[in-house]
C-alpha cells in the first residue's frame, strides 16, 4: 500500500510526474558531490603540507687544526653557494610549488675524526638536516661518511678523492673529486706525452714518495700500475711512504739522491710539500720533472718557496684559468668577495653545494630518498668542473678529467694539459739553476 | 646522622642511574643517546687510566695502545666471521696481554722514565698498525658492516656503554677497598718502602696495568663497533692518551669519583661549547676551542691549589661548610 503525500498546489506545476522523489534524489546527488568536493579539497590540503621555512643543510669542516687552511677555503665555497641561491629566493621545490631558502649549519671538527663523526651525528639527530655537505681530507671523510649512510641522509663532498671512501658499497655518499689513482695516471700520461715530444728520455728513472694514507696509497698504485704497463718508458728507482706532518725530510731525500732519479713524483699536503721542496733545494737535488701530486701550484706554496717553487707541476681537479664562462664568473665573484685567489678548494666546495641544490630541485621534494635518487641520476651540464659536466658513477664518485699546471717564472701556475684547456707549453726538463 | 647521609647518597646515585638508563627510552635515536654513549666510554677510559696512574702512581702516556688494540681486535675478528659479541671480551684479553708484553720490561722503570717509555710504546704501536696493511688495512683503516636496523643497534650500544661504565666503577671501588688497592697506594707513596713491607711492586703494577688495559680494550672494541670505521690515526692517536690523563687529573687523580667527574666535564662541556658562538659588540666568537682554555685553566689551578682535583675541591668545600655549621651550633645564644 502506497501512501501519497499531498503537496501545496503551488509546488505541483513545476514538478514532473514522480517529481518529488527525483528532487530528493537530485538533492542527494548534489549533497554527495558537494561532500566529495569538500573531502577532495581537504584531502588535497593534507597531500600538500605547508612548506618548511627553510631547507637545512649541514656540514662539519676542519676550521682549526691540521687541515684548517683547506677547511677555511671550503667554508668560503659553501657560504658563497648558499648566499647565491638565497639571493634567488632559495631552491625551487615542486612539491610545495615555491622557492625555499637554505640555512647552512657549519661546525668545526678540529681536524679530528671522532669529533667529525660526533658532529655529523649531531647534524642528523639534533639539527634534523635535510641533506649534508662533506668535510675535507680523506681520513675525516672516511670516518664521518658512516653517519649519513647509516641514517640514510644524502651527502655530497668535494674534499675526498680516495677510492677507499667509495669502495664500501655505500649508497648515500657522492663525491666531486675524481680518484687519486686517476690523478697519478694523468701525470704519467702527461710525462709520456713529453717523452713522445722528445723532451724527456726513455726509460725515465722515477722516484716516488707518498703520504702514508689511503690518499697516498692510491697515488702510489696509479704510478706503479702505469710503470708496470710501460716498462720501456718508466723505471721506478725509489718508492717510499712518509708520515704526514714530518719535521725533517732530509733522511728520505738523501736516499732519493742516492737513487739517481730523473723525476720526483710525490703525493703530499701543502705543509709537507713546502718543507720537502725547501730541503730538496737546500740539498741541491736536481730532477727533470718535479710534481707534488695535487699540490705545488697553490699560492701558499709559491709564497713560501719563492723561486724554489718554479717549474713544479701539479695535477688538479680545477684551475682558475679554465676557459668556461661559468668558471670565470665564479673566479670573479670569489676573488671580489674574499680578496683571495680562487683555488680548487673553494671552487669544488661551491660546486658541491650547487650540485646538492640541483639534486633537491630535481627531486622536487625534501624527501631524503628522492634527493639521493636525484643525485644518483645527476647529469649537470654547465658546471665549473673540468669537462663542465657532473655525474656520478655507480660507486658515487665522479670520473672527469684532471688538469695539469706548472709554476712558470713570472707567470705563476699555467695550464699545460690537456690540450683542450692548455694555455701554455710546459717547460721540460726543468732548466738547471 | 651518618646513616641518613649515606642513604641520601645511595638514593641520589640510584636517581642518576635511573635517569641515565631512561635517556634512550625517552629520546631514542636522539643526539643525547650518542652523547651518552661517548660519555660512558670516556668515563670508562678515565677510570681505567686511574687504576695505573692514580692508584699506583705510574703516569702512562701510552694507554691509547690498549684502545687501539681493542678496536682492531674486534674489527679484525668481526670481519673474519667471529660473532660480534664474542669479540668484545677477546678485545679486552688481547689488550691485557699486550699490557703484559710491554708492562713487564717498562714497569721496571720508575717515574718519568716509565712515562717516556710509554710514549715510545704508543708511537711504535701506531706505526706498526699503519704498516701491517694486510691485517689492519694500513692507513686506509677498516670499515665494519652497517647493521640492518641501525637505530636499534645504537640503542643497544648505549646500554653496553652504560654497563661497561658501571662495571669499571665497581671494579675501581672494589680495588680501592682491597688489599691489592692498598698495595697500589703504598707503591704510589713510596715503592721501596712498599717492597720492604712485602708488596711485590712489579707484580702489583703489572696486574693493575693488565686490568686497566682490559677495560680500555673493551672500550676500544665498543668504539669500533659503534663508529663502524677505525684507522690508526684515530684509535692510536696520541691526543687520546692525553685525554685519558686529563680527565682524571681534572676530576681528582687517585680518587674513585674524580675520573667520573673529569670525564663528564670533558665530554659534555666540550660537546656543548664546541658548536656555540658568542656575539659580543658585533663580533662573533666561535667557542670551538674554548674548552681547551677551560681545561688549561682548570689544570693550572688544580696543580697549584688542589692536586686531588675537583673532587678534592668539593670535599674541602664540604668540610668548610661542616666546620662553619659546627661553629655556629657552638656559639651560645644570648639574651
XYZ file of C-alpha atoms in Angstrom:
768
model
C 0.000 0.000 0.000
C 1.491 3.231 -1.109
C 0.935 6.480 0.608
C 0.539 9.617 -1.451
C 1.923 12.749 0.019
C -0.072 15.892 -0.532
C 1.902 18.921 -1.634
C 0.714 22.508 -1.895
C -0.779 23.372 -5.238
C 1.810 25.993 -5.965
C 4.542 23.418 -5.889
C 2.907 20.911 -8.162
C 3.040 22.527 -11.620
C 6.834 22.710 -11.594
C 7.228 19.092 -10.744
C 7.162 16.422 -13.396
C 5.492 13.123 -12.736
C 7.027 11.491 -9.683
C 8.911 14.789 -9.284
C 9.309 14.811 -5.523
C 11.367 11.637 -5.429
C 13.544 12.946 -8.218
C 14.086 16.255 -6.462
C 15.134 14.407 -3.348
C 17.438 12.260 -5.444
C 18.967 15.340 -7.087
C 19.472 16.980 -3.712
C 21.151 13.830 -2.507
C 23.403 13.705 -5.561
C 24.259 17.361 -5.137
C 24.987 16.860 -1.458
C 27.109 13.840 -2.310
C 29.016 15.793 -4.938
C 29.490 18.671 -2.514
C 30.777 16.287 0.124
C 33.137 14.727 -2.406
C 34.409 18.143 -3.446
C 34.927 19.163 0.189
C 36.568 15.861 1.023
C 38.760 16.157 -2.031
C 39.810 19.657 -1.180
C 40.522 18.705 2.411
C 42.481 15.648 1.225
C 44.296 17.959 -1.150
C 45.204 20.127 1.786
C 46.629 17.075 3.546
C 48.528 15.980 0.428
C 50.324 19.314 0.172
C 51.530 20.095 3.668
C 52.768 23.603 4.369
C 56.272 24.196 3.068
C 59.058 24.312 5.665
C 60.509 27.762 6.343
C 63.962 26.643 5.248
C 65.957 23.783 3.866
C 68.536 22.827 6.450
C 71.910 21.709 5.098
C 74.740 20.763 7.432
C 78.479 20.194 7.267
C 81.448 19.797 9.612
C 84.721 21.210 8.308
C 88.238 21.290 9.743
C 88.334 25.007 10.556
C 91.082 24.571 13.156
C 93.871 22.001 13.471
C 95.924 20.305 10.767
C 93.570 20.994 7.849
C 92.422 24.457 8.953
C 93.668 26.208 5.804
C 91.796 23.901 3.440
C 88.727 23.841 5.701
C 88.580 27.641 5.588
C 88.513 27.564 1.791
C 85.674 25.036 1.866
C 83.717 27.266 4.221
C 84.059 30.157 1.742
C 82.814 27.993 -1.125
C 79.801 26.623 0.755
C 78.777 30.026 2.070
C 79.088 31.612 -1.351
C 76.840 28.979 -2.942
C 74.238 29.328 -0.176
C 74.255 33.137 -0.435
C 73.824 32.891 -4.191
C 70.850 30.512 -4.027
C 69.188 32.518 -1.251
C 69.503 35.725 -3.295
C 67.230 33.994 -5.801
C 64.772 33.170 -3.034
C 66.083 29.678 -2.324
C 65.698 26.303 -4.030
C 62.504 25.698 -6.006
C 60.763 22.632 -4.573
C 57.976 21.388 -6.824
C 56.190 19.553 -4.017
C 55.459 22.913 -2.366
C 55.435 24.896 -5.606
C 57.683 27.555 -4.151
C 61.261 28.573 -3.511
C 62.533 27.719 -0.034
C 65.632 29.440 1.395
C 68.625 27.397 2.533
C 70.099 27.527 6.036
C 73.630 26.213 6.313
C 74.841 24.825 9.640
C 78.641 24.672 9.736
C 80.624 23.098 12.565
C 84.362 22.837 13.190
C 85.626 19.277 13.599
C 89.098 20.479 14.689
C 90.628 18.099 12.075
C 89.723 15.216 14.395
C 87.950 12.089 13.137
C 85.977 11.290 16.311
C 84.772 14.897 16.596
C 83.832 14.858 12.940
C 81.699 11.734 13.434
C 80.048 13.272 16.501
C 79.224 16.478 14.651
C 77.636 14.625 11.733
C 75.618 12.633 14.296
C 74.538 15.948 15.797
C 73.607 17.381 12.410
C 71.403 14.400 11.627
C 69.831 13.641 15.002
C 69.691 17.054 16.693
C 69.679 19.629 13.871
C 67.491 17.393 11.657
C 69.163 18.422 8.408
C 67.554 17.626 5.070
C 70.923 16.851 3.447
C 74.639 17.007 4.175
C 77.684 18.558 2.577
C 81.045 16.883 3.078
C 84.090 17.778 5.114
C 87.671 17.865 3.949
C 90.502 15.317 3.841
C 90.252 11.610 3.211
C 90.712 10.294 6.816
C 87.944 12.543 8.190
C 85.590 11.849 5.304
C 86.189 8.123 5.559
C 85.248 8.256 9.233
C 82.189 10.507 9.094
C 80.579 9.118 5.929
C 79.429 6.199 8.063
C 76.882 8.592 9.625
C 74.897 9.672 6.512
C 74.995 6.102 5.269
C 73.532 4.665 8.460
C 70.854 7.343 8.814
C 70.138 7.427 5.062
C 70.789 11.125 4.522
C 72.018 12.347 1.113
C 75.641 13.509 1.318
C 77.879 15.171 -1.268
C 81.536 16.063 -0.753
C 84.198 17.866 -2.726
C 87.108 17.141 -0.418
C 87.704 13.387 -0.513
C 89.183 11.664 -3.542
C 90.474 8.397 -2.147
C 88.846 5.351 -3.732
C 88.543 3.794 -0.248
C 85.700 6.243 0.513
C 83.680 4.949 -2.424
C 84.688 1.285 -2.373
C 82.442 0.350 0.571
C 79.247 -0.099 -1.385
C 77.633 2.949 0.232
C 74.511 4.269 -1.459
C 74.149 7.744 0.076
C 77.653 9.126 -0.465
C 78.621 11.155 -3.556
C 81.895 12.883 -4.371
C 83.003 15.523 -6.867
C 86.705 14.655 -6.849
C 87.930 12.100 -9.375
C 90.083 9.342 -7.897
C 93.711 9.848 -6.861
C 94.632 6.792 -8.893
C 93.374 8.648 -11.968
C 95.401 11.684 -10.890
C 98.571 9.586 -10.899
C 97.684 8.041 -14.251
C 97.071 11.518 -15.736
C 100.509 12.600 -14.513
C 102.140 9.556 -16.110
C 100.232 10.114 -19.365
C 101.490 13.683 -19.457
C 105.074 12.512 -18.842
C 104.632 10.026 -21.704
C 103.457 12.868 -23.952
C 106.636 14.793 -23.058
C 108.690 11.707 -23.904
C 106.914 11.463 -27.249
C 107.724 15.124 -27.867
C 111.394 14.286 -27.285
C 111.660 16.425 -24.144
C 112.257 13.519 -21.769
C 114.278 10.346 -22.239
C 113.149 6.707 -22.163
C 113.024 4.934 -19.805
C 112.626 7.712 -17.273
C 114.029 6.903 -13.825
C 111.263 7.843 -11.406
C 111.433 8.301 -7.613
C 108.084 8.354 -5.795
C 107.189 9.250 -2.214
C 103.684 9.302 -0.790
C 101.991 10.252 2.429
C 101.119 7.155 4.425
C 97.353 7.449 3.999
C 94.865 5.840 1.647
C 95.234 9.007 -0.477
C 98.968 8.377 -0.801
C 98.480 4.699 -1.479
C 96.100 5.435 -4.344
C 98.764 7.720 -5.820
C 101.421 5.036 -5.485
C 99.157 2.428 -7.080
C 98.397 4.644 -10.067
C 102.095 5.349 -10.712
C 103.203 1.741 -10.239
C 100.402 0.327 -12.424
C 101.319 2.701 -15.226
C 105.046 1.994 -14.857
C 104.421 -1.759 -14.965
C 102.297 -1.349 -18.080
C 105.055 0.616 -19.882
C 108.449 -0.702 -18.758
C 110.047 0.772 -21.878
C 109.019 4.267 -20.707
C 109.293 4.196 -16.895
C 111.585 2.660 -14.282
C 110.763 3.095 -10.599
C 114.034 3.562 -8.725
C 112.658 4.751 -5.387
C 109.308 4.122 -3.683
C 108.725 5.088 -0.028
C 105.956 6.435 2.199
C 106.335 9.258 4.737
C 104.324 10.433 7.727
C 102.064 13.495 7.400
C 103.485 16.477 9.280
C 107.068 15.190 9.383
C 109.562 17.711 10.747
C 112.539 16.675 8.626
C 112.672 15.007 5.213
C 116.474 15.062 4.885
C 116.961 11.312 5.546
C 114.345 10.490 2.899
C 115.876 12.949 0.421
C 119.373 11.541 0.967
C 118.059 8.155 -0.128
C 116.391 9.750 -3.149
C 119.695 11.405 -4.044
C 121.403 8.027 -3.959
C 118.723 6.589 -6.266
C 119.802 8.985 -9.049
C 116.275 9.584 -10.362
C 115.202 11.772 -13.312
C 111.723 12.555 -11.991
C 110.491 13.223 -8.433
C 106.794 12.439 -8.041
C 105.237 12.915 -4.620
C 101.785 12.888 -3.066
C 101.864 15.425 -0.219
C 99.812 18.040 1.662
C 100.717 21.714 1.438
C 102.879 21.865 4.600
C 104.788 18.678 3.717
C 105.274 19.772 0.101
C 106.739 23.106 1.254
C 109.214 21.505 3.651
C 110.201 18.767 1.218
C 110.822 21.143 -1.698
C 112.763 23.551 0.543
C 115.030 20.795 1.840
C 115.409 19.335 -1.651
C 116.579 22.744 -2.934
C 118.976 23.160 0.005
C 120.479 19.746 -0.731
C 120.977 20.803 -4.367
C 118.992 17.879 -5.811
C 118.057 18.215 -9.487
C 115.234 16.472 -11.338
C 113.926 16.908 -14.866
C 110.350 16.800 -13.563
C 109.041 17.609 -10.079
C 105.454 17.077 -9.016
C 103.721 17.039 -5.621
C 100.589 15.390 -6.977
C 97.603 17.695 -6.423
C 99.796 20.271 -4.630
C 102.645 22.531 -5.662
C 100.987 25.374 -7.518
C 98.955 26.881 -4.659
C 99.627 30.471 -3.650
C 100.670 29.300 -0.163
C 103.414 27.139 -1.666
C 104.587 29.774 -4.145
C 104.691 32.410 -1.413
C 106.584 30.135 0.963
C 109.141 28.877 -1.533
C 109.619 31.799 -3.918
C 111.786 30.789 -6.922
C 112.234 27.291 -5.416
C 108.617 26.656 -6.450
C 109.302 27.363 -10.127
C 108.597 24.553 -12.621
C 106.759 22.379 -10.086
C 103.975 20.514 -11.866
C 100.659 19.798 -10.169
C 97.758 17.661 -11.287
C 94.482 19.075 -10.165
C 90.714 18.907 -10.217
C 90.298 22.552 -11.181
C 92.140 25.720 -12.171
C 91.112 29.363 -12.163
C 92.026 29.780 -15.863
C 89.652 27.097 -17.141
C 88.122 28.624 -20.292
C 84.481 28.286 -19.248
C 82.332 31.418 -18.761
C 80.746 29.953 -15.599
C 84.186 29.200 -14.134
C 85.345 32.732 -14.964
C 82.216 34.148 -13.319
C 82.963 32.102 -10.206
C 86.581 33.338 -10.113
C 85.493 36.968 -10.488
C 82.869 36.730 -7.789
C 85.008 34.719 -5.368
C 88.017 36.982 -5.659
C 85.877 40.110 -5.288
C 84.160 38.698 -2.198
C 87.041 37.085 -0.363
C 90.049 39.024 -1.752
C 91.900 35.720 -2.197
C 92.927 33.876 -5.358
C 90.341 31.295 -6.365
C 91.894 27.873 -5.917
C 90.428 24.417 -6.295
C 89.283 24.096 -2.673
C 86.595 26.825 -2.693
C 85.723 26.080 -6.318
C 84.959 22.436 -5.602
C 83.163 23.340 -2.366
C 80.998 25.837 -4.243
C 80.184 23.318 -6.936
C 79.495 20.577 -4.389
C 76.851 22.751 -2.748
C 75.373 23.670 -6.143
C 75.146 20.003 -7.110
C 73.238 19.245 -3.919
C 70.870 22.184 -4.558
C 70.315 20.957 -8.108
C 69.520 17.476 -6.791
C 66.926 18.888 -4.377
C 65.357 20.853 -7.223
C 65.351 17.795 -9.498
C 63.834 15.670 -6.754
C 61.097 18.293 -6.375
C 60.855 17.204 -2.780
C 62.674 17.267 0.518
C 62.267 13.526 0.841
C 65.769 12.202 1.512
C 65.408 9.117 -0.665
C 64.204 11.230 -3.602
C 67.165 13.602 -3.216
C 69.505 10.615 -3.103
C 67.953 9.215 -6.292
C 68.297 12.595 -7.994
C 71.997 12.606 -7.094
C 72.446 9.096 -8.462
C 70.839 10.164 -11.749
C 72.575 13.562 -11.819
C 73.839 14.827 -15.158
C 74.532 18.503 -14.584
C 75.779 20.468 -17.589
C 77.362 23.903 -17.475
C 79.312 23.048 -14.342
C 82.569 24.796 -13.408
C 84.435 21.462 -13.075
C 86.812 20.189 -15.764
C 84.658 18.958 -18.648
C 81.717 21.149 -17.475
C 79.686 18.105 -16.518
C 78.873 16.476 -13.170
C 77.690 12.901 -12.987
C 78.386 10.061 -10.599
C 79.478 6.503 -11.256
C 77.800 3.543 -9.552
C 80.187 3.971 -6.586
C 79.120 7.616 -6.152
C 82.362 9.156 -7.406
C 82.759 11.459 -10.413
C 85.173 10.386 -13.153
C 86.007 13.592 -15.018
C 89.403 14.722 -16.332
C 92.240 16.331 -14.433
C 94.200 19.383 -15.496
C 97.955 19.810 -15.201
C 99.611 23.120 -14.439
C 103.153 24.284 -13.942
C 104.628 27.211 -11.999
C 106.379 29.313 -14.624
C 108.718 32.153 -13.563
C 106.918 35.491 -13.702
C 103.627 33.888 -14.759
C 102.567 31.754 -11.823
C 100.702 28.489 -12.450
C 99.888 27.967 -16.131
C 97.550 25.315 -17.533
C 99.606 22.974 -19.715
C 97.485 19.819 -20.103
C 95.174 18.505 -21.561
C 95.391 20.317 -24.865
C 91.735 21.410 -24.902
C 92.322 23.716 -21.947
C 96.093 24.366 -22.193
C 97.199 27.999 -22.107
C 100.914 27.421 -22.406
C 103.739 24.964 -23.082
C 105.287 23.068 -20.196
C 108.975 23.735 -19.554
C 110.505 20.257 -19.529
C 113.146 19.331 -18.499
C 113.452 21.871 -15.718
C 116.364 24.252 -16.528
C 119.389 23.681 -14.282
C 119.977 26.559 -11.898
C 73.076 11.302 61.048
C 75.771 9.378 59.129
C 73.194 6.781 58.145
C 70.878 9.466 56.720
C 73.710 10.964 54.638
C 74.632 7.508 53.349
C 71.014 6.722 52.414
C 70.729 10.126 50.743
C 73.846 9.433 48.680
C 72.612 6.000 47.616
C 69.231 7.457 46.632
C 70.935 10.219 44.643
C 73.133 7.681 42.867
C 70.124 5.483 42.087
C 68.232 8.501 40.758
C 71.111 9.433 38.446
C 71.446 5.851 37.198
C 67.702 5.563 36.506
C 67.768 8.908 34.700
C 70.703 7.761 32.546
C 69.042 4.424 31.841
C 65.882 6.182 30.637
C 67.543 8.629 28.214
C 67.391 6.389 25.119
C 63.897 5.144 26.016
C 62.572 8.697 26.091
C 64.677 10.084 23.264
C 65.545 7.105 21.113
C 67.839 7.948 18.221
C 68.471 11.445 19.559
C 71.823 13.126 19.906
C 71.684 12.701 23.689
C 71.850 8.962 23.172
C 75.051 9.418 21.148
C 76.488 11.869 23.674
C 75.583 9.465 26.471
C 77.461 6.614 24.821
C 80.582 8.753 24.323
C 80.409 9.978 27.923
C 80.173 6.412 29.291
C 83.087 5.418 27.076
C 85.275 8.287 28.280
C 84.324 7.625 31.907
C 85.493 4.027 31.438
C 88.799 5.151 29.906
C 89.294 7.683 32.672
C 88.593 5.128 35.425
C 90.864 2.583 33.737
C 93.761 5.030 33.465
C 93.247 5.989 37.108
C 93.940 2.388 38.201
C 97.519 2.702 36.946
C 98.129 6.461 37.016
C 96.057 7.338 40.082
C 96.157 4.303 42.383
C 99.641 3.017 41.519
C 101.115 6.414 40.566
C 102.512 5.201 37.221
C 101.822 8.011 34.726
C 101.212 6.333 31.373
C 101.178 8.357 28.146
C 100.640 5.251 26.071
C 97.244 3.996 27.228
C 95.795 4.631 23.793
C 97.544 1.463 22.574
C 95.029 -0.617 24.536
C 92.186 1.304 22.977
C 93.607 0.687 19.515
C 94.352 -2.989 20.197
C 90.779 -3.463 21.434
C 89.316 -1.671 18.424
C 91.438 -3.590 15.924
C 90.938 -6.981 17.621
C 87.180 -6.611 17.391
C 87.242 -5.288 13.826
C 89.612 -7.937 12.503
C 87.747 -10.796 14.200
C 84.315 -9.491 13.191
C 85.389 -9.124 9.562
C 86.643 -12.735 9.699
C 83.268 -14.036 10.808
C 83.642 -14.258 14.606
C 80.332 -13.294 16.333
C 80.350 -9.622 17.169
C 79.585 -10.011 20.877
C 82.297 -12.613 21.357
C 84.900 -10.194 20.036
C 84.308 -7.810 22.972
C 85.915 -9.914 25.740
C 88.552 -11.099 23.264
C 89.443 -7.458 22.600
C 89.870 -6.906 26.338
C 92.035 -10.030 26.692
C 94.208 -9.021 23.707
C 94.744 -5.570 25.225
C 95.568 -7.079 28.628
C 98.108 -9.450 27.067
C 99.643 -6.533 25.172
C 99.856 -4.734 28.518
C 101.729 -7.714 29.951
C 104.063 -7.758 26.932
C 105.325 -4.205 27.339
C 104.487 -3.744 31.019
C 106.905 -6.478 32.017
C 110.006 -4.548 30.884
C 108.684 -0.972 31.105
C 107.238 -1.150 34.621
C 110.737 -1.803 35.959
C 111.387 1.834 35.077
C 110.326 4.477 37.547
C 108.828 7.955 37.409
C 109.474 9.968 34.240
C 111.466 7.107 32.668
C 108.360 4.939 32.657
C 106.270 7.798 31.241
C 108.749 8.401 28.403
C 108.830 4.678 27.627
C 105.018 4.619 27.317
C 105.141 7.411 24.724
C 107.562 5.263 22.713
C 105.319 2.198 23.019
C 102.311 4.220 21.853
C 104.004 5.624 18.765
C 105.662 2.311 17.864
C 102.311 0.521 18.039
C 100.650 3.157 15.864
C 103.376 2.785 13.226
C 103.070 -0.980 13.413
C 99.320 -0.753 12.793
C 99.964 1.656 9.939
C 102.337 -0.735 8.213
C 100.670 -4.115 8.855
C 98.397 -3.396 5.936
C 97.139 -6.918 5.316
C 95.900 -7.184 8.878
C 94.888 -3.644 9.812
C 94.064 -2.120 6.428
C 97.016 0.260 6.959
C 96.333 3.971 6.682
C 93.013 3.277 4.966
C 91.715 1.662 8.148
C 88.918 -0.882 8.442
C 85.249 -0.317 7.709
C 82.783 -2.549 9.526
C 79.463 -3.682 8.063
C 76.490 -1.381 8.667
C 73.736 -3.284 10.537
C 70.238 -3.551 9.088
C 68.420 -1.663 11.842
C 70.971 0.946 12.832
C 68.731 2.704 15.349
C 68.098 -0.462 17.316
C 71.794 -1.293 17.064
C 72.865 2.074 18.509
C 70.144 1.838 21.156
C 71.783 -1.407 22.316
C 75.221 0.180 22.361
C 74.059 2.911 24.696
C 73.364 0.238 27.313
C 76.591 -1.609 26.584
C 78.470 1.628 27.277
C 76.349 2.176 30.372
C 77.109 -1.272 31.810
C 80.783 -1.036 30.889
C 80.967 2.222 32.835
C 79.143 0.689 35.815
C 81.401 -2.366 35.724
C 84.519 -0.194 35.618
C 83.275 1.863 38.535
C 82.560 -1.254 40.598
C 85.999 -2.707 39.795
C 87.633 0.582 40.765
C 85.669 0.699 44.043
C 86.476 -2.941 44.815
C 90.186 -2.387 44.198
C 90.191 0.714 46.385
C 88.932 -1.245 49.346
C 91.066 -4.338 48.783
C 94.498 -5.488 49.874
C 95.580 -5.134 46.247
C 94.420 -1.498 46.218
C 96.258 -0.717 49.433
C 99.363 -2.249 47.875
C 98.986 0.064 44.873
C 98.568 3.104 47.131
C 101.699 2.064 49.006
C 103.621 1.819 45.721
C 102.428 5.293 44.773
C 103.599 6.750 48.079
C 106.986 5.013 48.272
C 107.802 2.000 46.133
C 110.894 0.979 48.145
C 109.035 1.211 51.430
C 106.160 -0.805 49.957
C 108.558 -3.559 48.851
C 110.186 -3.554 52.277
C 106.722 -4.219 53.713
C 106.264 -7.234 51.463
C 104.408 -5.734 48.487
C 105.639 -7.266 45.230
C 105.676 -3.930 43.423
C 106.350 -5.218 39.889
C 103.590 -7.851 40.042
C 101.129 -5.374 41.503
C 101.896 -2.805 38.836
C 101.657 -5.350 36.028
C 98.358 -6.628 37.353
C 96.998 -3.082 37.589
C 98.181 -2.366 34.039
C 96.563 -5.553 32.681
C 93.286 -4.800 34.410
C 93.355 -1.246 33.132
C 94.276 -2.478 29.634
C 91.355 -4.919 29.680
C 88.847 -2.142 30.398
C 90.362 0.215 27.817
C 90.458 -2.653 25.288
C 86.764 -3.355 25.809
C 86.148 0.398 25.414
C 88.062 0.362 22.117
C 86.007 -2.621 20.988
C 82.717 -0.819 21.676
C 84.026 2.321 19.968
C 84.891 0.398 16.779
C 81.504 -1.326 16.690
C 79.718 1.942 17.322
C 81.588 4.183 14.851
C 81.945 1.318 12.305
C 85.230 2.676 10.968
C 88.701 2.785 12.517
C 92.121 3.894 11.340
C 95.482 4.031 13.150
C 95.487 7.831 13.305
C 92.269 7.831 15.324
C 92.447 4.790 17.597
C 96.205 5.059 18.248
C 96.297 8.884 18.214
C 98.422 10.489 20.913
C 95.693 13.018 21.671
C 93.503 10.192 23.012
C 96.260 9.294 25.522
C 96.442 12.926 26.617
C 92.650 12.998 27.067
C 92.827 9.857 29.219
C 95.277 11.640 31.535
C 93.485 14.981 31.510
C 90.126 13.608 32.662
C 91.238 12.030 35.988
C 93.587 14.927 36.756
C 90.759 17.455 36.397
C 88.322 15.301 38.325
C 90.688 14.071 41.008
C 93.572 11.677 40.435
C 93.634 8.618 42.678
C 90.036 9.122 43.826
C 87.003 6.973 42.993
C 84.691 9.661 41.648
C 87.283 12.069 40.257
C 87.762 10.249 36.921
C 83.972 10.090 36.502
C 83.542 13.806 37.157
C 86.526 14.666 34.952
C 85.190 12.592 32.057
C 81.696 14.093 32.313
C 83.113 17.617 32.302
C 85.479 16.733 29.481
C 82.836 15.212 27.207
C 79.728 17.229 27.923
C 81.313 20.691 28.215
C 83.358 20.110 25.089
C 80.285 18.990 23.199
C 78.071 21.852 24.298
C 80.715 24.568 23.841
C 82.050 23.267 20.530
C 79.060 24.302 18.457
C 78.329 27.596 20.195
C 79.243 31.073 19.058
C 79.144 34.243 21.076
C 78.068 37.629 19.754
C 79.797 40.491 21.550
C 79.709 44.086 20.303
C 79.083 42.948 16.754
C 81.936 40.399 16.789
C 81.160 36.702 16.551
C 83.401 34.454 18.615
C 83.321 30.766 17.819
C 83.803 28.831 21.022
C 85.054 25.708 19.277
C 88.447 25.685 21.006
C 87.214 27.403 24.158
C 87.067 24.115 26.056
C 90.856 23.835 25.731
C 91.153 27.181 27.520
C 88.808 25.885 30.234
C 90.820 22.655 30.645
C 94.117 24.560 30.614
C 92.920 26.958 33.313
C 91.483 24.078 35.376
C 94.724 22.116 35.058
C 96.875 25.031 36.239
C 94.564 25.790 39.150
C 94.299 22.144 40.173
C 98.045 21.525 40.073
C 98.697 24.721 42.032
C 95.976 24.592 44.649
C 94.221 21.228 44.809
C 96.113 18.184 43.469
C 93.079 15.983 44.237
C 91.143 17.809 41.527
C 87.523 18.839 41.596
C 86.639 16.026 43.992
C 89.260 17.342 46.428
C 87.870 20.838 45.981
C 84.329 19.621 46.650
C 85.484 17.742 49.772
C 87.300 20.843 51.008
C 84.186 22.954 50.466
C 82.043 20.338 52.238
C 84.389 20.293 55.249
C 84.347 24.098 55.422
C 80.552 24.103 55.476
C 80.557 21.423 58.207
C 83.036 23.408 60.316
C 81.006 26.585 59.848
C 77.830 24.746 60.934
C 79.554 23.257 63.972
C 80.957 26.655 64.926
C 77.517 28.201 64.518
C 75.956 25.493 66.688
C 78.542 26.042 69.440
C 78.006 29.806 69.703
C 75.928 30.342 72.910
C 72.707 32.158 72.385
C 72.451 35.368 74.330
C 69.527 37.303 75.720
